[in-house]
CSV table of N, CA and C in Angstrom, one decimal:
chain,number,residue,atom,x,y,z
A,1,UNK,N,252.5,244.0,17.6
A,1,UNK,CA,251.8,245.1,16.9
A,1,UNK,C,251.4,244.7,15.5
A,2,UNK,N,252.2,243.9,14.8
A,2,UNK,CA,251.9,243.5,13.5
A,2,UNK,C,250.7,242.6,13.4
A,3,UNK,N,250.6,241.7,14.4
A,3,UNK,CA,249.5,240.8,14.5
A,3,UNK,C,248.2,241.6,14.7
A,4,UNK,N,248.2,242.6,15.6
A,4,UNK,CA,247.0,243.4,15.8
A,4,UNK,C,246.6,244.2,14.6
A,5,UNK,N,247.6,244.6,13.8
A,5,UNK,CA,247.3,245.4,12.6
A,5,UNK,C,246.6,244.4,11.6
A,6,UNK,N,247.1,243.2,11.5
A,6,UNK,CA,246.6,242.2,10.6
A,6,UNK,C,245.2,241.8,10.9
A,7,UNK,N,244.9,241.6,12.2
A,7,UNK,CA,243.6,241.3,12.7
A,7,UNK,C,242.6,242.5,12.4
A,8,UNK,N,243.0,243.7,12.7
A,8,UNK,CA,242.2,244.9,12.5
A,8,UNK,C,241.9,245.0,11.0
A,9,UNK,N,242.9,244.8,10.2
A,9,UNK,CA,242.7,244.9,8.7
A,9,UNK,C,241.7,243.8,8.3
A,10,UNK,N,241.8,242.6,8.8
A,10,UNK,CA,240.8,241.6,8.4
A,10,UNK,C,239.4,241.9,8.8
A,11,UNK,N,239.3,242.4,10.1
A,11,UNK,CA,238.0,242.8,10.6
A,11,UNK,C,237.4,243.9,9.8
A,12,UNK,N,238.2,244.9,9.4
A,12,UNK,CA,237.8,246.0,8.5
A,12,UNK,C,237.2,245.5,7.2
A,13,UNK,N,237.9,244.5,6.6
A,13,UNK,CA,237.5,244.0,5.3
A,13,UNK,C,236.1,243.3,5.5
A,14,UNK,N,235.9,242.5,6.5
A,14,UNK,CA,234.7,241.9,6.7
A,14,UNK,C,233.5,242.9,7.0
A,15,UNK,N,233.8,243.9,7.8
A,15,UNK,CA,232.8,244.9,8.0
A,15,UNK,C,232.4,245.7,6.8
A,16,UNK,N,233.4,246.0,6.0
A,16,UNK,CA,233.1,246.8,4.7
A,16,UNK,C,232.3,245.9,3.8
A,17,UNK,N,232.7,244.6,3.7
A,17,UNK,CA,231.9,243.8,2.8
A,17,UNK,C,230.5,243.6,3.2
A,18,UNK,N,230.3,243.4,4.5
A,18,UNK,CA,228.9,243.3,5.1
A,18,UNK,C,228.1,244.6,4.9
A,19,UNK,N,228.8,245.7,5.1
A,19,UNK,CA,228.1,247.0,4.9
A,19,UNK,C,227.7,247.2,3.5
A,20,UNK,N,228.5,246.9,2.6
A,20,UNK,CA,228.2,247.1,1.1
A,20,UNK,C,227.1,246.2,0.8
A,21,UNK,N,227.1,245.0,1.3
A,21,UNK,CA,226.0,244.1,1.0
A,21,UNK,C,224.7,244.6,1.5
A,22,UNK,N,224.6,245.2,2.6
A,22,UNK,CA,223.4,245.7,3.2
A,22,UNK,C,222.9,247.0,2.5
A,23,UNK,N,223.9,247.8,2.1
A,23,UNK,CA,223.5,249.1,1.5
A,23,UNK,C,223.0,248.8,0.1
A,24,UNK,N,223.5,247.7,-0.5
A,24,UNK,CA,223.0,247.3,-1.9
A,24,UNK,C,221.5,247.2,-1.9
A,25,UNK,N,220.9,246.8,-0.8
A,25,UNK,CA,219.4,246.6,-0.7
A,25,UNK,C,218.7,248.0,-1.0
A,26,UNK,N,219.3,249.0,-0.5
A,26,UNK,CA,218.7,250.4,-0.7
A,26,UNK,C,218.9,250.9,-2.1
A,27,UNK,N,220.2,250.8,-2.6
A,27,UNK,CA,220.5,251.5,-3.9
A,27,UNK,C,220.3,250.6,-5.1
A,28,UNK,N,220.1,249.3,-4.9
A,28,UNK,CA,219.8,248.5,-6.1
A,28,UNK,C,218.4,247.9,-6.0
A,29,UNK,N,217.5,248.7,-5.4
A,29,UNK,CA,216.1,248.2,-5.2
A,29,UNK,C,215.4,247.8,-6.5
A,30,UNK,N,215.5,248.7,-7.5
A,30,UNK,CA,214.8,248.4,-8.8
A,30,UNK,C,215.4,247.2,-9.5
A,31,UNK,N,216.7,247.0,-9.4
A,31,UNK,CA,217.4,245.9,-10.0
A,31,UNK,C,217.0,244.6,-9.3
A,32,UNK,N,216.9,244.6,-8.0
A,32,UNK,CA,216.5,243.5,-7.2
A,32,UNK,C,215.0,243.1,-7.5
A,33,UNK,N,214.2,244.1,-7.7
A,33,UNK,CA,212.8,243.8,-8.0
A,33,UNK,C,212.7,243.3,-9.4
A,34,UNK,N,213.5,243.8,-10.4
A,34,UNK,CA,213.5,243.2,-11.7
A,34,UNK,C,213.9,241.7,-11.7
A,35,UNK,N,215.0,241.4,-10.9
A,35,UNK,CA,215.4,240.0,-10.8
A,35,UNK,C,214.3,239.2,-10.2
A,36,UNK,N,213.5,239.7,-9.2
A,36,UNK,CA,212.4,238.9,-8.7
A,36,UNK,C,211.4,238.6,-9.7
A,37,UNK,N,211.0,239.6,-10.6
A,37,UNK,CA,210.0,239.4,-11.6
A,37,UNK,C,210.5,238.4,-12.6
A,38,UNK,N,211.8,238.5,-13.1
A,38,UNK,CA,212.3,237.6,-14.0
A,38,UNK,C,212.4,236.2,-13.5
A,39,UNK,N,212.7,236.0,-12.3
A,39,UNK,CA,212.8,234.7,-11.7
A,39,UNK,C,211.4,234.1,-11.5
A,40,UNK,N,210.4,235.0,-11.2
A,40,UNK,CA,209.0,234.5,-11.2
A,40,UNK,C,208.6,234.0,-12.5
A,41,UNK,N,208.9,234.7,-13.6
A,41,UNK,CA,208.5,234.3,-14.9
A,41,UNK,C,209.1,232.9,-15.2
A,42,UNK,N,210.4,232.8,-15.0
A,42,UNK,CA,211.1,231.5,-15.2
A,42,UNK,C,210.5,230.4,-14.4
A,43,UNK,N,210.2,230.6,-13.2
A,43,UNK,CA,209.6,229.6,-12.3
A,43,UNK,C,208.2,229.2,-12.9
A,44,UNK,N,207.4,230.1,-13.3
A,44,UNK,CA,206.1,229.8,-13.8
A,44,UNK,C,206.2,229.0,-15.1
A,45,UNK,N,207.2,229.3,-15.9
A,45,UNK,CA,207.4,228.5,-17.2
A,45,UNK,C,207.8,227.1,-16.8
A,46,UNK,N,208.6,226.9,-15.8
A,46,UNK,CA,209.0,225.5,-15.4
A,46,UNK,C,207.8,224.8,-14.8
A,47,UNK,N,207.0,225.6,-14.1
A,47,UNK,CA,205.7,225.0,-13.5
A,47,UNK,C,204.8,224.5,-14.6
A,48,UNK,N,204.6,225.4,-15.6
A,48,UNK,CA,203.7,225.0,-16.7
A,48,UNK,C,204.2,223.8,-17.4
A,49,UNK,N,205.5,223.7,-17.6
A,49,UNK,CA,206.1,222.5,-18.3
A,49,UNK,C,205.9,221.3,-17.5
A,50,UNK,N,206.1,221.3,-16.2
A,50,UNK,CA,205.9,220.1,-15.4
A,50,UNK,C,204.4,219.8,-15.3
A,51,UNK,N,203.5,220.7,-15.2
A,51,UNK,CA,202.1,220.5,-15.2
A,51,UNK,C,201.6,219.8,-16.5
A,52,UNK,N,202.2,220.2,-17.6
A,52,UNK,CA,201.8,219.6,-18.9
A,52,UNK,C,202.3,218.1,-18.9
A,53,UNK,N,203.5,217.9,-18.4
A,53,UNK,CA,204.0,216.5,-18.4
A,53,UNK,C,203.2,215.7,-17.5
A,54,UNK,N,202.8,216.2,-16.3
A,54,UNK,CA,201.9,215.4,-15.4
A,54,UNK,C,200.6,215.1,-16.0
A,55,UNK,N,200.0,216.1,-16.7
A,55,UNK,CA,198.7,215.9,-17.3
A,55,UNK,C,198.8,214.8,-18.4
A,56,UNK,N,199.9,214.9,-19.2
A,56,UNK,CA,200.1,213.9,-20.2
A,56,UNK,C,200.2,212.5,-19.7
A,57,UNK,N,201.0,212.4,-18.5
A,57,UNK,CA,201.1,211.1,-17.9
A,57,UNK,C,199.8,210.6,-17.3
A,58,UNK,N,199.0,211.5,-16.8
A,58,UNK,CA,197.7,211.1,-16.2
A,58,UNK,C,196.8,210.5,-17.3
A,59,UNK,N,196.9,211.1,-18.5
A,59,UNK,CA,196.1,210.6,-19.6
A,59,UNK,C,196.6,209.2,-20.0
A,60,UNK,N,197.8,208.9,-19.7
A,60,UNK,CA,198.4,207.5,-20.0
A,60,UNK,C,198.2,206.6,-18.8
A,61,UNK,N,197.3,206.9,-18.0
A,61,UNK,CA,196.9,206.2,-16.8
A,61,UNK,C,198.1,206.0,-15.8
A,62,UNK,N,198.9,207.0,-15.7
A,62,UNK,CA,200.0,207.0,-14.7
A,62,UNK,C,199.7,207.9,-13.6
A,63,UNK,N,200.3,207.7,-12.4
A,63,UNK,CA,200.1,208.5,-11.2
A,63,UNK,C,201.3,209.4,-11.0
A,64,UNK,N,201.1,210.6,-10.7
A,64,UNK,CA,202.2,211.6,-10.5
A,64,UNK,C,203.0,211.2,-9.2
A,65,UNK,N,204.3,211.4,-9.3
A,65,UNK,CA,205.2,211.2,-8.2
A,65,UNK,C,204.8,212.1,-7.1
A,66,UNK,N,205.0,211.7,-5.8
A,66,UNK,CA,204.7,212.5,-4.6
A,66,UNK,C,205.6,213.7,-4.6
A,67,UNK,N,206.9,213.6,-4.9
A,67,UNK,CA,207.8,214.7,-4.9
A,67,UNK,C,207.5,215.8,-5.9
A,68,UNK,N,206.9,215.4,-7.0
A,68,UNK,CA,206.4,216.3,-8.1
A,68,UNK,C,205.2,217.1,-7.6
A,69,UNK,N,204.3,216.4,-6.9
A,69,UNK,CA,203.1,217.1,-6.4
A,69,UNK,C,203.5,218.1,-5.3
A,70,UNK,N,204.5,217.7,-4.5
A,70,UNK,CA,205.0,218.6,-3.4
A,70,UNK,C,205.6,219.8,-4.0
A,71,UNK,N,206.4,219.6,-5.1
A,71,UNK,CA,207.1,220.7,-5.8
A,71,UNK,C,206.1,221.6,-6.3
A,72,UNK,N,205.0,221.1,-7.0
A,72,UNK,CA,204.0,222.0,-7.5
A,72,UNK,C,203.3,222.8,-6.4
A,73,UNK,N,203.0,222.2,-5.3
A,73,UNK,CA,202.4,222.9,-4.2
A,73,UNK,C,203.4,224.0,-3.6
A,74,UNK,N,204.7,223.7,-3.5
A,74,UNK,CA,205.7,224.6,-3.1
A,74,UNK,C,205.7,225.8,-4.1
A,75,UNK,N,205.7,225.5,-5.3
A,75,UNK,CA,205.7,226.6,-6.3
A,75,UNK,C,204.5,227.5,-6.2
A,76,UNK,N,203.3,226.9,-6.0
A,76,UNK,CA,202.1,227.7,-5.9
A,76,UNK,C,202.2,228.6,-4.6
A,77,UNK,N,202.7,228.0,-3.6
A,77,UNK,CA,202.8,228.9,-2.3
A,77,UNK,C,203.8,230.0,-2.5
A,78,UNK,N,204.9,229.7,-3.2
A,78,UNK,CA,205.9,230.8,-3.4
A,78,UNK,C,205.4,231.9,-4.3
A,79,UNK,N,204.7,231.5,-5.4
A,79,UNK,CA,204.2,232.4,-6.3
A,79,UNK,C,203.1,233.3,-5.6
A,80,UNK,N,202.3,232.7,-4.7
A,80,UNK,CA,201.4,233.5,-4.0
A,80,UNK,C,202.1,234.6,-3.1
A,81,UNK,N,203.2,234.1,-2.4
A,81,UNK,CA,203.9,235.0,-1.6
A,81,UNK,C,204.6,236.1,-2.4
A,82,UNK,N,205.0,235.8,-3.6
A,82,UNK,CA,205.7,236.8,-4.5
A,82,UNK,C,204.6,237.8,-4.9
A,83,UNK,N,203.4,237.3,-5.3
A,83,UNK,CA,202.4,238.3,-5.6
A,83,UNK,C,202.1,239.3,-4.5
A,84,UNK,N,202.0,238.8,-3.3
A,84,UNK,CA,201.8,239.7,-2.1
A,84,UNK,C,202.9,240.7,-2.0
A,85,UNK,N,204.2,240.2,-2.2
A,85,UNK,CA,205.3,241.0,-2.1
A,85,UNK,C,205.3,242.1,-3.2
A,86,UNK,N,205.0,241.7,-4.4
A,86,UNK,CA,204.9,242.7,-5.5
A,86,UNK,C,203.8,243.8,-5.2
A,87,UNK,N,202.7,243.4,-4.6
A,87,UNK,CA,201.7,244.4,-4.2
A,87,UNK,C,202.3,245.3,-3.2
A,88,UNK,N,203.0,244.8,-2.2
A,88,UNK,CA,203.6,245.7,-1.2
A,88,UNK,C,204.6,246.6,-1.8
A,89,UNK,N,205.4,246.1,-2.8
A,89,UNK,CA,206.4,246.9,-3.5
A,89,UNK,C,205.7,248.1,-4.2
A,90,UNK,N,204.6,247.7,-4.9
A,90,UNK,CA,203.8,248.7,-5.7
A,90,UNK,C,203.3,249.8,-4.7
A,91,UNK,N,202.8,249.4,-3.6
A,91,UNK,CA,202.3,250.4,-2.6
A,91,UNK,C,203.4,251.3,-2.1
A,92,UNK,N,204.6,250.7,-1.9
A,92,UNK,CA,205.7,251.5,-1.4
A,92,UNK,C,206.2,252.5,-2.5
A,93,UNK,N,206.0,252.2,-3.7
A,93,UNK,CA,206.5,253.1,-4.8
A,93,UNK,C,205.7,254.4,-4.8
A,94,UNK,N,204.4,254.3,-4.4
A,94,UNK,CA,203.6,255.5,-4.5
A,94,UNK,C,203.5,256.1,-3.1
A,95,UNK,N,204.7,256.5,-2.6
A,95,UNK,CA,204.7,257.1,-1.3
A,95,UNK,C,204.8,258.6,-1.4
A,96,UNK,N,205.3,259.2,-0.3
A,96,UNK,CA,205.4,260.6,-0.2
A,96,UNK,C,206.0,261.3,-1.4
A,97,UNK,N,205.4,262.4,-1.9
A,97,UNK,CA,205.7,263.2,-3.0
A,97,UNK,C,205.8,262.4,-4.3
A,98,UNK,N,204.8,261.5,-4.5
A,98,UNK,CA,204.7,260.7,-5.7
A,98,UNK,C,206.0,259.8,-6.0
A,99,UNK,N,206.6,259.3,-5.0
A,99,UNK,CA,207.7,258.4,-5.1
A,99,UNK,C,209.0,259.1,-5.1
A,100,UNK,N,209.0,260.4,-5.0
A,100,UNK,CA,210.3,261.2,-5.0
A,100,UNK,C,211.0,261.1,-3.7
A,101,UNK,N,210.3,260.8,-2.7
A,101,UNK,CA,210.9,260.7,-1.3
A,101,UNK,C,210.5,259.3,-0.7
A,102,UNK,N,211.2,258.3,-1.1
A,102,UNK,CA,210.7,256.9,-0.7
A,102,UNK,C,211.0,256.7,0.8
A,103,UNK,N,210.3,255.8,1.4
A,103,UNK,CA,210.5,255.4,2.8
A,103,UNK,C,211.7,254.4,2.8
A,104,UNK,N,212.8,254.8,3.2
A,104,UNK,CA,214.0,254.0,3.0
A,104,UNK,C,214.0,252.7,3.9
A,105,UNK,N,213.4,252.8,5.1
A,105,UNK,CA,213.3,251.7,6.0
A,105,UNK,C,212.5,250.6,5.3
A,106,UNK,N,211.3,251.0,4.8
A,106,UNK,CA,210.4,250.0,4.1
A,106,UNK,C,211.0,249.5,2.9
A,107,UNK,N,211.7,250.4,2.1
A,107,UNK,CA,212.4,249.9,0.9
A,107,UNK,C,213.5,248.9,1.2
A,108,UNK,N,214.2,249.1,2.2
A,108,UNK,CA,215.2,248.1,2.7
A,108,UNK,C,214.6,246.8,3.0
A,109,UNK,N,213.5,246.8,3.7
A,109,UNK,CA,212.8,245.5,4.1
A,109,UNK,C,212.3,244.8,2.9
A,110,UNK,N,211.7,245.5,2.0
A,110,UNK,CA,211.1,244.9,0.8
A,110,UNK,C,212.2,244.4,-0.2
A,111,UNK,N,213.3,245.1,-0.2
A,111,UNK,CA,214.4,244.7,-1.1
A,111,UNK,C,215.0,243.4,-0.5
A,112,UNK,N,215.2,243.3,0.8
A,112,UNK,CA,215.7,242.1,1.4
A,112,UNK,C,214.8,240.9,1.1
A,113,UNK,N,213.5,241.1,1.3
A,113,UNK,CA,212.5,240.1,1.1
A,113,UNK,C,212.5,239.6,-0.4
A,114,UNK,N,212.6,240.6,-1.3
A,114,UNK,CA,212.7,240.3,-2.7
A,114,UNK,C,213.9,239.5,-3.1
A,115,UNK,N,215.0,239.8,-2.5
A,115,UNK,CA,216.3,239.1,-2.8
A,115,UNK,C,216.2,237.7,-2.2
A,116,UNK,N,215.6,237.5,-1.0
A,116,UNK,CA,215.4,236.1,-0.5
A,116,UNK,C,214.4,235.3,-1.3
A,117,UNK,N,213.3,235.9,-1.8
A,117,UNK,CA,212.4,235.2,-2.6
A,117,UNK,C,213.0,234.8,-3.9
A,118,UNK,N,213.8,235.7,-4.4
A,118,UNK,CA,214.5,235.4,-5.7
A,118,UNK,C,215.4,234.1,-5.6
A,119,UNK,N,216.1,234.0,-4.5
A,119,UNK,CA,216.9,232.9,-4.2
A,119,UNK,C,216.1,231.6,-4.0
A,120,UNK,N,215.0,231.7,-3.3
A,120,UNK,CA,214.1,230.6,-3.1
A,120,UNK,C,213.5,230.1,-4.4
A,121,UNK,N,213.1,231.0,-5.3
A,121,UNK,CA,212.6,230.6,-6.6
A,121,UNK,C,213.6,230.0,-7.4
A,122,UNK,N,214.9,230.5,-7.4
A,122,UNK,CA,215.9,229.8,-8.2
A,122,UNK,C,216.2,228.4,-7.7
A,123,UNK,N,216.2,228.2,-6.4
A,123,UNK,CA,216.3,226.9,-5.8
A,123,UNK,C,215.2,225.9,-6.2
A,124,UNK,N,214.0,226.5,-6.2
A,124,UNK,CA,212.8,225.7,-6.6
A,124,UNK,C,212.9,225.3,-8.1
A,125,UNK,N,213.4,226.2,-8.9
A,125,UNK,CA,213.5,225.9,-10.3
A,125,UNK,C,214.6,224.8,-10.5
A,126,UNK,N,215.6,224.9,-9.7
A,126,UNK,CA,216.7,223.8,-9.8
A,126,UNK,C,216.1,222.5,-9.4
A,127,UNK,N,215.3,222.5,-8.3
A,127,UNK,CA,214.7,221.3,-7.8
A,127,UNK,C,213.7,220.7,-8.8
A,128,UNK,N,213.2,221.5,-9.7
A,128,UNK,CA,212.1,221.1,-10.7
A,128,UNK,C,212.6,220.4,-11.9
A,129,UNK,N,213.8,220.0,-11.9
A,129,UNK,CA,214.4,219.2,-13.0
A,129,UNK,C,214.3,217.7,-12.7
A,130,UNK,N,213.1,217.2,-13.1
A,130,UNK,CA,212.8,215.8,-12.7
A,130,UNK,C,213.2,214.8,-13.9
A,131,UNK,N,213.6,213.6,-13.5
A,131,UNK,CA,213.8,212.6,-14.5
A,131,UNK,C,212.5,212.0,-15.0
A,132,UNK,N,211.6,211.8,-14.1
A,132,UNK,CA,210.3,211.3,-14.4
A,132,UNK,C,209.3,212.0,-13.4
A,133,UNK,N,208.1,212.2,-14.0
A,133,UNK,CA,207.1,212.9,-13.1
A,133,UNK,C,206.0,212.0,-12.7
A,134,UNK,N,206.0,210.7,-13.2
A,134,UNK,CA,204.8,209.8,-12.9
A,134,UNK,C,205.3,208.4,-12.9
A,135,UNK,N,204.5,207.5,-12.3
A,135,UNK,CA,204.8,206.1,-12.3
A,135,UNK,C,203.5,205.3,-12.6
A,136,UNK,N,203.6,204.1,-12.9
A,136,UNK,CA,202.5,203.3,-13.2
A,136,UNK,C,201.6,203.1,-11.9
A,137,UNK,N,200.3,203.1,-12.1
A,137,UNK,CA,199.5,202.9,-10.9
A,137,UNK,C,199.6,201.4,-10.5
A,138,UNK,N,199.6,201.2,-9.2
A,138,UNK,CA,199.6,199.8,-8.7
A,138,UNK,C,198.3,199.1,-9.0
A,139,UNK,N,198.4,197.9,-9.3
A,139,UNK,CA,197.2,197.1,-9.6
A,139,UNK,C,196.4,196.7,-8.5
């Protein structure tokens, strides 16, 4: 009996934790969207810094590293996806009764997407810390 109670208790803890995590998407929508916007700004700043370094190295007749070019393409793709997501979020805000009665299903979906994109942007920003961005061109 004690074992069953322990197992049931542990299952209850896991279910409660998962439920709270999912409900957070509904009730912390504005906070999640703010995090998305802040992470987008940080990523764009990192992108600008790397682009400036690449341009400086190109002027010094160096060739950009392939992984830096790939990172820049990945950043451009993610930023485009985030722009689309922000447009969807804006459309969702102007719903029934001037936003007083939001579509909870759509809000949940957008909140989840925003949280995932925030994590992707944070990982991209971490990957963007390069030791060098270019190498000498082969002769």
